[in-house]
Coordinates of C-alpha atoms (C1' of nucleotides) in Angstrom, one line a residue:
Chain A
X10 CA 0.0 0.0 0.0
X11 CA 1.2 3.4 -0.4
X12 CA 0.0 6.6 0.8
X13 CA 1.4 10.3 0.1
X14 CA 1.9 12.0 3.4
X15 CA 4.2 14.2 3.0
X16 CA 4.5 17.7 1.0
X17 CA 6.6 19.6 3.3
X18 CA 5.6 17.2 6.5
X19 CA 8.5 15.5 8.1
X20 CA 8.5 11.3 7.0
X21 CA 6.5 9.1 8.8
X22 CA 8.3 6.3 7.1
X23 CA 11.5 6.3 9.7
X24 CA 11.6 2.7 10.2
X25 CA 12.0 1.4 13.7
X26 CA 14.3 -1.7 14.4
X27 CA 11.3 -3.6 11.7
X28 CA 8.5 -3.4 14.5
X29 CA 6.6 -1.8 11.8
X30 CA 4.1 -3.8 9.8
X31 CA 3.0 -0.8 6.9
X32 CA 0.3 -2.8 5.6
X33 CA -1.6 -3.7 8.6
X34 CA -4.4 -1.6 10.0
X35 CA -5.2 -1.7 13.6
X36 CA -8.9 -2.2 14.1
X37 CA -10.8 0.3 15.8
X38 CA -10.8 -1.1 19.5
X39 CA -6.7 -1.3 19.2
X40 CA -6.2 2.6 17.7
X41 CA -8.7 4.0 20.3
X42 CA -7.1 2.2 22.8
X43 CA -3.9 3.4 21.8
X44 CA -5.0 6.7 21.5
X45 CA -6.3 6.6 25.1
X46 CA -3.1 5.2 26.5
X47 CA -1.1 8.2 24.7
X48 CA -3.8 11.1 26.2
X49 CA -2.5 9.4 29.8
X50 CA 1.0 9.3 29.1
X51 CA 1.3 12.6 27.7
X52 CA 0.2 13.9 30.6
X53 CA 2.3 11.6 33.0
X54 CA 5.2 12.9 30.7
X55 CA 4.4 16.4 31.5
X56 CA 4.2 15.5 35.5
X57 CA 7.7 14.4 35.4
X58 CA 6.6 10.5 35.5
X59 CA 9.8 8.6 34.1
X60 CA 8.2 4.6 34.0
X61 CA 4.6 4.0 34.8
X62 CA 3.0 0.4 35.0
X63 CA 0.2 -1.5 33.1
X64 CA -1.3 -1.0 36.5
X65 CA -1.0 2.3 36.8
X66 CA -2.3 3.3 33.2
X67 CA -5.4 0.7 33.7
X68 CA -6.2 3.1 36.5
X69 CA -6.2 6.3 35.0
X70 CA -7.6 4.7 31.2
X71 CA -10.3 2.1 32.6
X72 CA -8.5 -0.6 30.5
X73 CA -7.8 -3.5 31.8
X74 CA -4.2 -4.2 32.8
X75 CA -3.7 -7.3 31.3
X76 CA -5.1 -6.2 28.2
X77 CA -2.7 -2.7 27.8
X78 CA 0.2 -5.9 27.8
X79 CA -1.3 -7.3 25.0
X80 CA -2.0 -4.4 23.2
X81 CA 1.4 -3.5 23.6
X82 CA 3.2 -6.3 23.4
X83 CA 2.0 -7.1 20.0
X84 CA 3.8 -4.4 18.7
X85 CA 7.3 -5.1 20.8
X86 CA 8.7 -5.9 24.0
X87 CA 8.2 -2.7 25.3
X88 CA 8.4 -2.8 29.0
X89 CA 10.7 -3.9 31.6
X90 CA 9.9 -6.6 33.5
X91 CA 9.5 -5.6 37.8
X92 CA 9.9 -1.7 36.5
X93 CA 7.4 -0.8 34.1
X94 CA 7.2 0.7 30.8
X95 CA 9.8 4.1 30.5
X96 CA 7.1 6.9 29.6
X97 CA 8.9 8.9 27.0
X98 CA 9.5 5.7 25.2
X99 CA 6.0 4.4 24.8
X100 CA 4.6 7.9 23.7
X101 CA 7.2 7.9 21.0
X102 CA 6.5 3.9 20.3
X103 CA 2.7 4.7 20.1
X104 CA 2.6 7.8 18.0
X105 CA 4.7 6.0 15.4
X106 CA 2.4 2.9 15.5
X107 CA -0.2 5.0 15.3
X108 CA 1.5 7.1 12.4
X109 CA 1.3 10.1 13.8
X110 CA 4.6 11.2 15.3
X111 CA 4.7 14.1 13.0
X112 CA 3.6 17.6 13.0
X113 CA 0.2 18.4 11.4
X114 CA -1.1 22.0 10.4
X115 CA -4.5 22.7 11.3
X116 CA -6.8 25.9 10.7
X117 CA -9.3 26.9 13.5
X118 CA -12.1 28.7 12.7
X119 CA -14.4 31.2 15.0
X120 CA -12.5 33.4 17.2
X121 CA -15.1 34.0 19.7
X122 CA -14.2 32.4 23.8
X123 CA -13.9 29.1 22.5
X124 CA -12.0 29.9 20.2
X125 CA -9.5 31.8 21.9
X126 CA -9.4 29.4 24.8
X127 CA -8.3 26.7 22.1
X128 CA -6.0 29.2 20.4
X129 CA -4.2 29.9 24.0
X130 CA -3.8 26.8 25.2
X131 CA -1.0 24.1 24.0
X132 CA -3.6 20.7 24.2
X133 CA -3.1 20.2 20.5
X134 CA 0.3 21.4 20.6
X135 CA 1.4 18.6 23.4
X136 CA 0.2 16.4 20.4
X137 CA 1.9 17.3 17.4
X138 CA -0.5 19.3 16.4
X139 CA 0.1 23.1 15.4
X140 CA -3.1 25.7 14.8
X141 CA -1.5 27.6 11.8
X142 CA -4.3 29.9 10.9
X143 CA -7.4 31.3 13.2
X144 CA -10.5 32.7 10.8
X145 CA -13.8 34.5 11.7
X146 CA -16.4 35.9 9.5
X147 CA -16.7 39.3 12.0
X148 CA -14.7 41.8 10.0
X149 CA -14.6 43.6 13.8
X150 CA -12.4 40.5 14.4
X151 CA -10.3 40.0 11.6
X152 CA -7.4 41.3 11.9
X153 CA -6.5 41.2 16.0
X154 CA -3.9 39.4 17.0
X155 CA -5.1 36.3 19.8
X156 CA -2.1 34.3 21.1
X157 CA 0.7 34.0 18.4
X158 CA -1.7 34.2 15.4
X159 CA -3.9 37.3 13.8
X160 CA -7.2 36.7 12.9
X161 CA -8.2 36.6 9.1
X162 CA -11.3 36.3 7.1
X163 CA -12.5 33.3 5.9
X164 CA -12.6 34.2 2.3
X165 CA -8.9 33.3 2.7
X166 CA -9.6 30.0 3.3
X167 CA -9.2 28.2 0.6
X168 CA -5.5 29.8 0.0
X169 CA -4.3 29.3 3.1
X170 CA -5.7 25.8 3.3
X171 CA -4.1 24.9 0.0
X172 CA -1.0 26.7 0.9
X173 CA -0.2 25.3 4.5
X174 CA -1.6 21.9 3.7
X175 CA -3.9 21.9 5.8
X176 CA -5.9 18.3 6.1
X177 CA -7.8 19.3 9.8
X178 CA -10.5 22.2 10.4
X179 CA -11.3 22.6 13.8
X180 CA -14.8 24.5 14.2
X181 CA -15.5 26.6 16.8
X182 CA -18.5 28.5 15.2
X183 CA -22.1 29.0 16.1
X184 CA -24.0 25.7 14.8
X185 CA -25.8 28.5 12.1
X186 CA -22.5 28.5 10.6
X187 CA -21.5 25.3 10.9
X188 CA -23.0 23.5 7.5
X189 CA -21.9 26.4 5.0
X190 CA -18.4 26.3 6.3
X191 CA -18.1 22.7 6.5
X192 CA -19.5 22.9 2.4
X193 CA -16.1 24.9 2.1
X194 CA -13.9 23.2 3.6
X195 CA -14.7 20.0 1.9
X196 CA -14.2 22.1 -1.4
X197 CA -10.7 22.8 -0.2
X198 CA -9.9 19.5 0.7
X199 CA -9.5 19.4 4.4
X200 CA -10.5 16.0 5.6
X201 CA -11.1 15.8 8.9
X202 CA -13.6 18.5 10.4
X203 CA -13.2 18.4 14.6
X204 CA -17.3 19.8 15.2
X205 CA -17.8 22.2 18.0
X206 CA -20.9 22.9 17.4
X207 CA -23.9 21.1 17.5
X208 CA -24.9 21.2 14.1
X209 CA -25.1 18.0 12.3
X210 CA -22.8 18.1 9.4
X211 CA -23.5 17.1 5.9
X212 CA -19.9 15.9 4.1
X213 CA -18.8 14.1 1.3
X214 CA -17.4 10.7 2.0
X215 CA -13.9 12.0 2.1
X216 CA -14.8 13.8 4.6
X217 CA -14.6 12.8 8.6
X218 CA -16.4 14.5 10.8
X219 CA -15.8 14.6 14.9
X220 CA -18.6 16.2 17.2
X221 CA -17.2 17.0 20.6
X222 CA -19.6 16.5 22.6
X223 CA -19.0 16.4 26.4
X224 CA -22.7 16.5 27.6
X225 CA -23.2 12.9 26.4
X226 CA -20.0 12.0 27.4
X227 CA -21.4 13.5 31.1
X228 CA -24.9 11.4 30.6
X229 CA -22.4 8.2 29.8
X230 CA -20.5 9.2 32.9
X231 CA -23.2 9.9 35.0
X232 CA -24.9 6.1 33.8
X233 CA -22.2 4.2 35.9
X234 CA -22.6 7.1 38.8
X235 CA -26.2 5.9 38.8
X236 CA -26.3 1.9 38.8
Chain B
X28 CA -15.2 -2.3 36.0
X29 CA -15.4 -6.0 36.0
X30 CA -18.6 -6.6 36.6
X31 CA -20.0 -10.1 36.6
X32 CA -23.8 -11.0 36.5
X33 CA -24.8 -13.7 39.1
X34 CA -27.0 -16.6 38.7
X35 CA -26.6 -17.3 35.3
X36 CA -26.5 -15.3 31.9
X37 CA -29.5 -12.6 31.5
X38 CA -32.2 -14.1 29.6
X39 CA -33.4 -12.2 26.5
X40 CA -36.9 -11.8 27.8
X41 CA -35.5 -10.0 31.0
X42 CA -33.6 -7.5 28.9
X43 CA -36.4 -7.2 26.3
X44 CA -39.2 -6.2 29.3
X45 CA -38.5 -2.5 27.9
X46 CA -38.8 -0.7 30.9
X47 CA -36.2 0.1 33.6
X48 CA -34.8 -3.3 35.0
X49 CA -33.0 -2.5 38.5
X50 CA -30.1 -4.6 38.8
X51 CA -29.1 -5.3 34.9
X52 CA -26.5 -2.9 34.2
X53 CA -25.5 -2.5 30.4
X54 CA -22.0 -3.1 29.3
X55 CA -19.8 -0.7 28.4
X56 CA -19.9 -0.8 25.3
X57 CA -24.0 -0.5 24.8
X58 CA -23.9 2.5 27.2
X59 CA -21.0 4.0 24.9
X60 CA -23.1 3.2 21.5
X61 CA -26.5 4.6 22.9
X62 CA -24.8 7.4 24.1
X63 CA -23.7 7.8 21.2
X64 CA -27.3 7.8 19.0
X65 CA -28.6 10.2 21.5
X66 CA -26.1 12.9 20.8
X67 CA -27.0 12.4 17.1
X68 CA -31.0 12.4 17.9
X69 CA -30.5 15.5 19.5
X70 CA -28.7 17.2 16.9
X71 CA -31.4 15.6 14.4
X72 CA -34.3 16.4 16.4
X73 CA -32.7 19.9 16.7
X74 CA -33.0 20.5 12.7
X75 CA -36.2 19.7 12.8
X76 CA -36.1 16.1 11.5
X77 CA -38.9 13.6 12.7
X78 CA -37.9 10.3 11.8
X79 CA -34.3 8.6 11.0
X80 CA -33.4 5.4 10.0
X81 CA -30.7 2.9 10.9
X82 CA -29.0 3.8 8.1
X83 CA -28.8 7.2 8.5
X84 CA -27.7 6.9 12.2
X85 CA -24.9 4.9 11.3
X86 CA -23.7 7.1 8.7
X87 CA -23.5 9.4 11.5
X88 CA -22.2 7.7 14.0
X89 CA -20.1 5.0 12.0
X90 CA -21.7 2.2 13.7
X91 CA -23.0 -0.6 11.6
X92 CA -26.6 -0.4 11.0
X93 CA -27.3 -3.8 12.2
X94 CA -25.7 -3.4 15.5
X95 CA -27.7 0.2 15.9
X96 CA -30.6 -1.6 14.8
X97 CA -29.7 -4.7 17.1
X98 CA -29.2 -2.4 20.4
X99 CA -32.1 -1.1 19.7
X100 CA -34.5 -3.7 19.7
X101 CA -33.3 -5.6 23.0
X102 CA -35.0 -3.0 24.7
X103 CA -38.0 -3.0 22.5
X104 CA -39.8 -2.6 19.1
X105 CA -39.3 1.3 18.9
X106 CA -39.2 1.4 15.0
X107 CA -41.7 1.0 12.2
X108 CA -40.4 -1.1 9.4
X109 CA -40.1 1.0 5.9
X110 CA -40.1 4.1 8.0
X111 CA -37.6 3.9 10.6
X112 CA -37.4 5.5 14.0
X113 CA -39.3 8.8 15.2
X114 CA -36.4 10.8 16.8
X115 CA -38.6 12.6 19.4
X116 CA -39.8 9.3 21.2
X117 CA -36.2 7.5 20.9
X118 CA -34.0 10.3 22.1
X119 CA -36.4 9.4 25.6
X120 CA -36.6 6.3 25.3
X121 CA -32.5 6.2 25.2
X122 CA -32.3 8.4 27.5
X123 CA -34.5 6.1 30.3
X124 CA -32.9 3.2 29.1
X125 CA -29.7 5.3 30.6
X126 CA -31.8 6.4 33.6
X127 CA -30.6 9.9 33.2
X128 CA -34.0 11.1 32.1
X129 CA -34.2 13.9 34.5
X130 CA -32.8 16.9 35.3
X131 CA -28.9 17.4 37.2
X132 CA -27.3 20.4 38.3
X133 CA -23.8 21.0 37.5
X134 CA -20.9 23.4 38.8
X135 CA -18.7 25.1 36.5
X136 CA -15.2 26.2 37.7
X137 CA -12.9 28.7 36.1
X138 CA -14.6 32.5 34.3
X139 CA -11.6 32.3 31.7
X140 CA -12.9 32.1 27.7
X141 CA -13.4 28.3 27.9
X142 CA -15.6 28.5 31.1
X143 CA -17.6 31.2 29.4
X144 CA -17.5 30.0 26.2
X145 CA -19.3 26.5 28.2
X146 CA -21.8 28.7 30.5
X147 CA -22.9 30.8 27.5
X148 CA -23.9 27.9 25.4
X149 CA -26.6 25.2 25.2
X150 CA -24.5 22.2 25.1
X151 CA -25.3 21.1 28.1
X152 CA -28.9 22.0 28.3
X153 CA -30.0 20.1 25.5
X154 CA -29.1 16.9 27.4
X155 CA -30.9 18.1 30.8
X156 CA -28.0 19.3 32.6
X157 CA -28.1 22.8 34.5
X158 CA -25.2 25.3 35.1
X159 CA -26.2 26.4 38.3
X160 CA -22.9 28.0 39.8
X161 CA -19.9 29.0 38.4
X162 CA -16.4 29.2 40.3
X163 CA -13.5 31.3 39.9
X164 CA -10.5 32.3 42.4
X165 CA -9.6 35.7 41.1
X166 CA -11.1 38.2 43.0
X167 CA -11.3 40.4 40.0
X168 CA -13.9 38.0 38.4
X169 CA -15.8 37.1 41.3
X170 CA -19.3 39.0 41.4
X171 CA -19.1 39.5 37.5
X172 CA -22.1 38.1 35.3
X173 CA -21.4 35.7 32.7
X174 CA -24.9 34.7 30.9
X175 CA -27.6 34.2 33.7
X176 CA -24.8 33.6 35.9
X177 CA -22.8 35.5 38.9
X178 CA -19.3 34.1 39.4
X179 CA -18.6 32.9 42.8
X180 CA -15.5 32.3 44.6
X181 CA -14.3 28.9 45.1
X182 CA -14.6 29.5 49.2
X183 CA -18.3 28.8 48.6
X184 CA -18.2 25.7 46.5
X185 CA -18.5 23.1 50.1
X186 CA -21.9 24.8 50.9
X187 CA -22.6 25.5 47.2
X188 CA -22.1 21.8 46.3
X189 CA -24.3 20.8 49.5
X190 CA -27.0 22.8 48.9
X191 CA -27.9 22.3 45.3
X192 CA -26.9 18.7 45.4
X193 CA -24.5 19.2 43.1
X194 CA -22.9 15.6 41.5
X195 CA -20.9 16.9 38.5
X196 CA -18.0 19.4 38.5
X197 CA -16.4 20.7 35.1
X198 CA -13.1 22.2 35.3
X199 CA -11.7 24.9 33.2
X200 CA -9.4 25.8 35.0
X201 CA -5.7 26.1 34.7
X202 CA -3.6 22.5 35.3
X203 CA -1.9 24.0 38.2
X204 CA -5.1 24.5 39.7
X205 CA -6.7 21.1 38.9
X206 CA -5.2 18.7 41.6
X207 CA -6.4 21.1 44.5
X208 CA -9.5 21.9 43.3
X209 CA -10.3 18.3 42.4
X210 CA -9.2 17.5 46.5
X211 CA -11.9 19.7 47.4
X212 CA -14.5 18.9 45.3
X213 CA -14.1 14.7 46.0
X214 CA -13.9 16.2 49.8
X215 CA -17.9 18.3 49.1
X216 CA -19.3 15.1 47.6
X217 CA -18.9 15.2 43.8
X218 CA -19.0 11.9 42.5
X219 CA -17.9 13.0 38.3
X220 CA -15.2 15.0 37.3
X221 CA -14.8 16.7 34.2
X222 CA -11.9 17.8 33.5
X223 CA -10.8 20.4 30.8
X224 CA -7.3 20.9 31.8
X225 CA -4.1 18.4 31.1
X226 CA -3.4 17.6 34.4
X227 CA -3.4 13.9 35.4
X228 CA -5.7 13.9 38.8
X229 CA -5.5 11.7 41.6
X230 CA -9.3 11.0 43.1
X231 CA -10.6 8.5 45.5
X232 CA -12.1 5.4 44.3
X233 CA -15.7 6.9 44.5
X234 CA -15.2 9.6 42.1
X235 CA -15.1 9.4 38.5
X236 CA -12.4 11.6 36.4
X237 CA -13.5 11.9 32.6
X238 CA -10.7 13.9 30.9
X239 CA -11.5 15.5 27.8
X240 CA -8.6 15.6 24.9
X241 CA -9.6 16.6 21.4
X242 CA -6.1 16.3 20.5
X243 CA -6.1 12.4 20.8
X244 CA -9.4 12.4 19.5
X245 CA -8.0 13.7 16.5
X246 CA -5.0 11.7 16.6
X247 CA -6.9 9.0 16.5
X248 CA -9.2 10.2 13.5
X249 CA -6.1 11.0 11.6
X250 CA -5.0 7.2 11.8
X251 CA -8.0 6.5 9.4
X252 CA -7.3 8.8 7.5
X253 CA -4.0 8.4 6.9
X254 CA -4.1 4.5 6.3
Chain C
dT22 C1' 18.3 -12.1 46.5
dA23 C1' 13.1 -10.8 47.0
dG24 C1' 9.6 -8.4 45.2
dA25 C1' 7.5 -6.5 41.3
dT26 C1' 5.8 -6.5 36.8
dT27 C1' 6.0 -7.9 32.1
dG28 C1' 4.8 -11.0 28.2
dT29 C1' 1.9 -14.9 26.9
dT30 C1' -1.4 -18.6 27.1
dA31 C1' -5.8 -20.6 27.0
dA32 C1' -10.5 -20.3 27.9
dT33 C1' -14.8 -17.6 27.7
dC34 C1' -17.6 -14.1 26.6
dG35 C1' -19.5 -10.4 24.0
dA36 C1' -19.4 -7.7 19.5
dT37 C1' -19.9 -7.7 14.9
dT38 C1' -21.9 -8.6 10.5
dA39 C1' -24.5 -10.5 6.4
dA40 C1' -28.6 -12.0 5.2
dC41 C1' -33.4 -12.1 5.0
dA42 C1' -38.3 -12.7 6.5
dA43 C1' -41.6 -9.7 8.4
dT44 C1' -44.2 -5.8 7.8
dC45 C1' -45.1 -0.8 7.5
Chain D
dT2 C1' -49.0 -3.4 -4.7
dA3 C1' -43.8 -1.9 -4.6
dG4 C1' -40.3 -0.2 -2.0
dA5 C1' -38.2 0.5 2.2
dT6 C1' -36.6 -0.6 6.6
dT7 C1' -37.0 -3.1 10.9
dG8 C1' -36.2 -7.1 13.9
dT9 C1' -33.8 -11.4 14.3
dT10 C1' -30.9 -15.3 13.3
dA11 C1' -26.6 -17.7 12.9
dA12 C1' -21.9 -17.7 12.1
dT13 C1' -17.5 -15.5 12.9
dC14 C1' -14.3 -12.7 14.8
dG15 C1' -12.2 -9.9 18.3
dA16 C1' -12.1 -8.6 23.3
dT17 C1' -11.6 -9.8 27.9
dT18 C1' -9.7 -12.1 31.8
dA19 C1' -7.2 -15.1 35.2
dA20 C1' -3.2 -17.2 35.8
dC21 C1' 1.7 -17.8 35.8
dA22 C1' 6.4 -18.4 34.1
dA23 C1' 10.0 -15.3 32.9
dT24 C1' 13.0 -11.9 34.3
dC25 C1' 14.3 -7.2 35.6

DNA sequence: TAGATTGTTAATCGATTAACAATC
DNA sequence: TAGATTGTTAATCGATTAACAATC
């Protein structure tokens, strides 16, 4: 299989000691497993945490212990037996077997609170990812610097999108807005739209579209709390 | 987590008896999917739309059809064949199936642009949760109005917490503020955390830490789309 | 060493899916 | 009726877990 990353993006394709299988895809359980075991890490990394143990990260993730040693351990002898698994190592193991230990450029769009909150904090930065371009539609806006980026207009879109490569659109626009943007963004090729509002987005098949949406992940919470 | 049903596997018939069944607790991953369908029967019922089909609902939520259509029915017959489902009656059904059919009040900590940006939108009203206080430890932002609310300082959060039998606390507040304010909180009572910032928190058994992190939620979106 | 924790096995259980009759 | 979509079956596949030898 092969798949064009790349264009100015740093190569995914550095090879580890042949732990690497390119042609097989994790299914869905493993890579949001993964994912889950890299959101806790990361921010064990960032307490100072040198080694952490299955049992530890089945605390903080809900995963069974024995099941993070599998999930690992099918990918390489990871850990150290009586110690633990050395935390900067298994970040740096999982992004790559997750193939996402380089940087991406993404474009954030609405520069109202939420926007600004996401623009001023580093939670996609701690993950490779780097907002490269804030938009609103509000010509008051456009224009004013927020954190280390100036607002533009979204008419620029499309150039800038095409320009900084730009595969993720993060939206962070009243629901109104949502649809017409999202219609322009598929147009300039971003695939993956991250959904802050609560619109329900129609998209081309190209297209993947993530709703945050912490109130169900409250009512999902709040299940267990209950029973 | 493990959780083991006594005296032999659940029939069907039991699970089937439709309405709320004290003692069987759905599995993970059922809670998970159905919360899942009820974020995207809100957003539907939102536009406007009266009925929606298995098909539809797994285009949006990327769950097979047959499973939707399968989780569905082991609670009852709620669709009509050649139509499909009428949103308004199986976003409440879902939502006594996950016994959170009422109404919760929930505290809001930190006035910064993510806590505003939260308390000045309706994400968490449409799925019957209530901002009733909001918390901030800056003096300066104590007493302001932000929406229908007045920020409080966090002195008042035991009493607070006590008297509007508060179980769900969502922090937006800075990670250097997180662990002590999560002490306090597990200290008043509240039994679900959700936490905004990066910090990794330490809780006792009893209360529930949900840590949101749209960067791994991307990370792991980008995975598909790179493969 | 002694204690701790990984890597792995084997058994069981639940999730997933295609297919299609039932029926609106 | 004709077309659409549910509810259900049956087969397969992947997830889960306890247990423990290996080994740091």
């Amino acid at each position: 299989m092969s798949y064009t990353v790349g264009r100015g993006s740093p190569s995914l394709a550095e090879e580890i000691a042949g732990d690497d299988k390119p042609g097989e895809k994790l299914s869905l359980g493993v890579a949001a497993r993964l994912s889950r075991y890299l959101q806790v890490l990361t921010q064990a990394r960032k307490m100072g945490k040198e080694t952490i143990s299955s049992q530890e990260l089945a605390d903080y993730t809900h995963v069974n212990s024995t099941q993070i040693r599998r999930d690992l351990s099918g990918f390489g002898k990871f850990g150290k037996r009586g110690v633990g698994y050395n935390v900067e190592s298994l970040v740096s193991q999982i992004r790559k077997i997750l193939r996402t230990a380089g940087q991406h450029n993404i474009a954030l769009f609405g520069a109202g609170h939420l926007g600004t909150a996401i623009a001023t904090s580093d939670i996609f930065a701690d993950h490779g990812f780097r907002v490269v371009a804030m938009f609103d539609i509000d010509e008051g806006k456009v224009g004013s610097e927020i954190g280390p980026l100036t607002v533009r207009h979204n008419s620029e879109l499309k150039r800038v999108v095409e320009d900084q490569d730009i595969v993720v659109a993060v939206l962070a626009v009243p629901s109104s807005a949502a649809q017409t943007l999202a219609d322009e963004l598929a147009d300039a090729g971003v695939k993956i739209i991250f959904n802050y509002s609560d619109a329900l987005l129609q998209v081309p098949p190209e297209v993947t579209v993530h709703t945050s949406s912490p109130a169900v992940d409250l009512l999902y919470a709040l299940y267990f709390y209950l029973t």
